[in-house]
Amino acid sequence: MKLITERLVIRDLCEGDYPEFERSLNDVQKTCFGSGKGFLDWLISQYSERDIVNGLVSFGIFDKQTGTFLGTVGAGQHDDLHEPEIFYQLLPEYQGHGYATEAAKKVTEWALEQYPIPYLIGTVGVENVKSQHVLERCGYQLIDTRSLLVHVTNERYDFKYYRYYQTK
């Protein structure tokens, strides 16, 4: 699948994306899956179902003109809340240029058109102000702050909890 924005191509990940995809992973993701290759293979396997309510769908974000891998964006069931959630992550050198906002807007639009859900959520660490601004620029509404279990670490952290409501 492919989504196009003014500056981006958002598409299914493939095996050829591996070298750059691995650079985008954080330590928790690497620990959980053992290697970036295992995680990428698992994400690719999720395309057969394309279920953001009970699973997840993750796409690569690519520069429209150069084809450069910028990061990932997607939607899927939040581990603790069991609600469909938007997520995004950019390589450090591409942060601060509006790419996360552009990608999150497009995937939010796609998710609400494709699935019979009343809203999509976003959760962001309370200290991650830049990511909070991404959700706010996309039209997500801050609901409250919640202590949520991060299953891969089995620890609770405080997150800002946002919702974007279906308008149809």
Short mmCIF file of C-alpha atoms in Angstrom, two decimals:
data_model
loop_
_atom_site.label_atom_id
_atom_site.label_comp_id
_atom_site.label_asym_id
_atom_site.label_seq_id
_atom_site.Cartn_x
_atom_site.Cartn_y
_atom_site.Cartn_z
CA MET A 1 0.00 0.00 0.00
CA LYS A 2 1.13 3.54 -0.69
CA LEU A 3 0.00 6.92 0.65
CA ILE A 4 1.29 10.13 -0.92
CA THR A 5 1.60 13.57 0.68
CA GLU A 6 3.16 16.79 -0.55
CA ARG A 7 6.70 15.69 0.37
CA LEU A 8 6.39 12.04 1.38
CA VAL A 9 5.68 8.53 0.18
CA ILE A 10 4.32 6.37 2.99
CA ARG A 11 4.40 2.71 1.99
CA ASP A 12 4.62 -0.86 3.19
CA LEU A 13 8.06 -1.80 4.43
CA CYS A 14 10.01 -4.44 2.51
CA GLU A 15 13.17 -6.49 3.02
CA GLY A 16 15.22 -3.96 1.03
CA ASP A 17 14.46 -1.29 3.65
CA TYR A 18 16.34 -3.24 6.32
CA PRO A 19 19.64 -1.32 6.63
CA GLU A 20 17.96 2.06 7.13
CA PHE A 21 15.06 0.60 9.12
CA GLU A 22 17.49 -0.86 11.64
CA ARG A 23 19.00 2.59 12.22
CA SER A 24 15.54 3.85 13.23
CA LEU A 25 15.06 1.37 16.09
CA ASN A 26 15.47 2.30 19.72
CA ASP A 27 17.13 0.04 22.31
CA VAL A 28 13.82 -1.30 23.66
CA GLN A 29 12.73 -2.39 20.15
CA LYS A 30 16.09 -4.10 19.55
CA THR A 31 15.94 -5.86 22.92
CA CYS A 32 12.37 -7.04 22.39
CA PHE A 33 12.96 -8.58 18.95
CA GLY A 34 16.65 -9.52 19.20
CA SER A 35 17.51 -7.82 15.93
CA GLY A 36 16.16 -5.23 13.57
CA LYS A 37 15.72 -7.95 10.94
CA GLY A 38 13.41 -9.95 13.18
CA PHE A 39 11.33 -6.89 13.93
CA LEU A 40 11.13 -5.90 10.26
CA ASP A 41 10.07 -9.44 9.29
CA TRP A 42 7.37 -9.37 11.98
CA LEU A 43 6.06 -5.97 10.78
CA ILE A 44 5.94 -7.24 7.18
CA SER A 45 3.99 -10.31 8.34
CA GLN A 46 1.32 -8.00 9.76
CA TYR A 47 0.36 -6.76 6.27
CA SER A 48 -1.63 -9.95 5.61
CA GLU A 49 -4.22 -8.89 8.22
CA ARG A 50 -3.87 -5.07 8.16
CA ASP A 51 -5.72 -4.93 11.47
CA ILE A 52 -5.12 -1.79 13.54
CA VAL A 53 -7.84 -2.73 16.04
CA ASN A 54 -6.31 -6.06 17.18
CA GLY A 55 -2.82 -5.82 15.67
CA LEU A 56 -0.79 -3.11 14.00
CA VAL A 57 0.29 -1.78 10.63
CA SER A 58 3.62 0.02 10.27
CA PHE A 59 4.75 1.89 7.15
CA GLY A 60 8.03 3.40 6.05
CA ILE A 61 8.23 7.15 5.52
CA PHE A 62 10.26 8.11 2.45
CA ASP A 63 11.23 11.43 0.87
CA LYS A 64 9.11 11.77 -2.27
CA GLN A 65 11.91 13.19 -4.42
CA THR A 66 14.95 11.21 -3.27
CA GLY A 67 13.40 7.99 -1.92
CA THR A 68 15.42 8.40 1.29
CA PHE A 69 14.12 6.44 4.30
CA LEU A 70 13.10 8.95 6.99
CA GLY A 71 11.40 6.75 9.60
CA THR A 72 8.21 4.85 10.33
CA VAL A 73 4.56 5.64 10.98
CA GLY A 74 1.54 3.46 11.59
CA ALA A 75 -1.42 2.56 13.73
CA GLY A 76 -2.26 -0.36 15.95
CA GLN A 77 -3.68 -1.60 19.20
CA HIS A 78 -2.13 0.04 22.27
CA ASP A 79 -0.76 -2.72 24.54
CA ASP A 80 -2.21 -1.34 27.77
CA LEU A 81 -5.32 0.56 26.64
CA HIS A 82 -6.46 -1.81 23.84
CA GLU A 83 -7.47 1.15 21.66
CA PRO A 84 -6.14 1.89 18.15
CA GLU A 85 -3.20 4.28 18.36
CA ILE A 86 -1.11 6.34 15.95
CA PHE A 87 2.69 5.98 16.24
CA TYR A 88 5.64 7.51 14.44
CA GLN A 89 9.41 7.64 14.70
CA LEU A 90 11.93 9.52 12.59
CA LEU A 91 15.67 9.15 12.27
CA PRO A 92 17.27 12.00 14.28
CA GLU A 93 18.59 13.84 11.23
CA TYR A 94 15.04 14.21 9.83
CA GLN A 95 13.35 15.44 13.01
CA GLY A 96 12.20 19.06 13.22
CA HIS A 97 11.21 19.42 9.54
CA GLY A 98 7.48 18.64 9.81
CA TYR A 99 7.77 15.12 8.39
CA ALA A 100 6.25 13.45 11.47
CA THR A 101 3.25 15.80 11.36
CA GLU A 102 2.75 15.25 7.63
CA ALA A 103 2.99 11.46 7.97
CA ALA A 104 0.81 11.25 11.11
CA LYS A 105 -1.92 13.37 9.49
CA LYS A 106 -2.02 11.11 6.44
CA VAL A 107 -2.06 7.86 8.43
CA THR A 108 -4.73 9.23 10.79
CA GLU A 109 -6.87 10.07 7.75
CA TRP A 110 -6.23 6.61 6.24
CA ALA A 111 -7.04 4.76 9.50
CA LEU A 112 -10.32 6.58 10.06
CA GLU A 113 -11.38 5.99 6.43
CA GLN A 114 -10.46 2.29 6.45
CA TYR A 115 -11.68 1.11 9.86
CA PRO A 116 -15.02 1.46 11.68
CA ILE A 117 -13.54 3.20 14.73
CA PRO A 118 -14.84 6.36 16.43
CA TYR A 119 -11.37 7.72 17.24
CA LEU A 120 -7.64 7.11 17.16
CA ILE A 121 -5.46 7.76 20.20
CA GLY A 122 -1.95 9.04 20.66
CA THR A 123 0.18 8.56 23.76
CA VAL A 124 3.34 10.55 24.33
CA GLY A 125 5.75 10.65 27.26
CA VAL A 126 5.08 13.70 29.42
CA GLU A 127 8.61 14.97 28.78
CA ASN A 128 8.37 14.56 24.97
CA VAL A 129 7.02 18.01 24.16
CA LYS A 130 8.03 17.86 20.48
CA SER A 131 5.95 14.72 19.90
CA GLN A 132 3.04 16.26 21.81
CA HIS A 133 3.19 19.19 19.36
CA VAL A 134 3.06 16.73 16.43
CA LEU A 135 -0.24 15.30 17.69
CA GLU A 136 -1.64 18.76 18.42
CA ARG A 137 -0.75 20.00 14.91
CA CYS A 138 -2.56 16.93 13.55
CA GLY A 139 -5.74 17.88 15.43
CA TYR A 140 -5.51 15.41 18.31
CA GLN A 141 -7.14 16.63 21.52
CA LEU A 142 -5.40 16.23 24.87
CA ILE A 143 -7.69 14.24 27.17
CA ASP A 144 -5.52 13.73 30.27
CA THR A 145 -2.29 12.28 31.65
CA ARG A 146 -2.25 8.55 32.38
CA SER A 147 0.12 6.11 34.03
CA LEU A 148 0.48 3.32 31.46
CA LEU A 149 2.23 -0.02 31.55
CA VAL A 150 4.98 -0.40 28.96
CA HIS A 151 4.86 -4.17 28.47
CA VAL A 152 8.36 -4.66 27.05
CA THR A 153 9.89 -3.13 30.21
CA ASN A 154 7.05 -4.14 32.58
CA GLU A 155 7.14 -0.63 34.09
CA ARG A 156 4.63 2.20 34.34
CA TYR A 157 5.31 5.66 32.95
CA ASP A 158 3.26 8.83 32.69
CA PHE A 159 1.95 9.66 29.22
CA LYS A 160 -0.15 12.42 27.74
CA TYR A 161 -3.26 10.76 26.28
CA TYR A 162 -4.76 12.28 23.11
CA ARG A 163 -7.72 11.42 20.87
CA TYR A 164 -8.60 12.30 17.29
CA TYR A 165 -12.33 11.78 16.75
CA GLN A 166 -13.95 10.53 13.54
CA THR A 167 -15.83 13.45 11.98
CA LYS A 168 -18.05 11.57 9.51
#
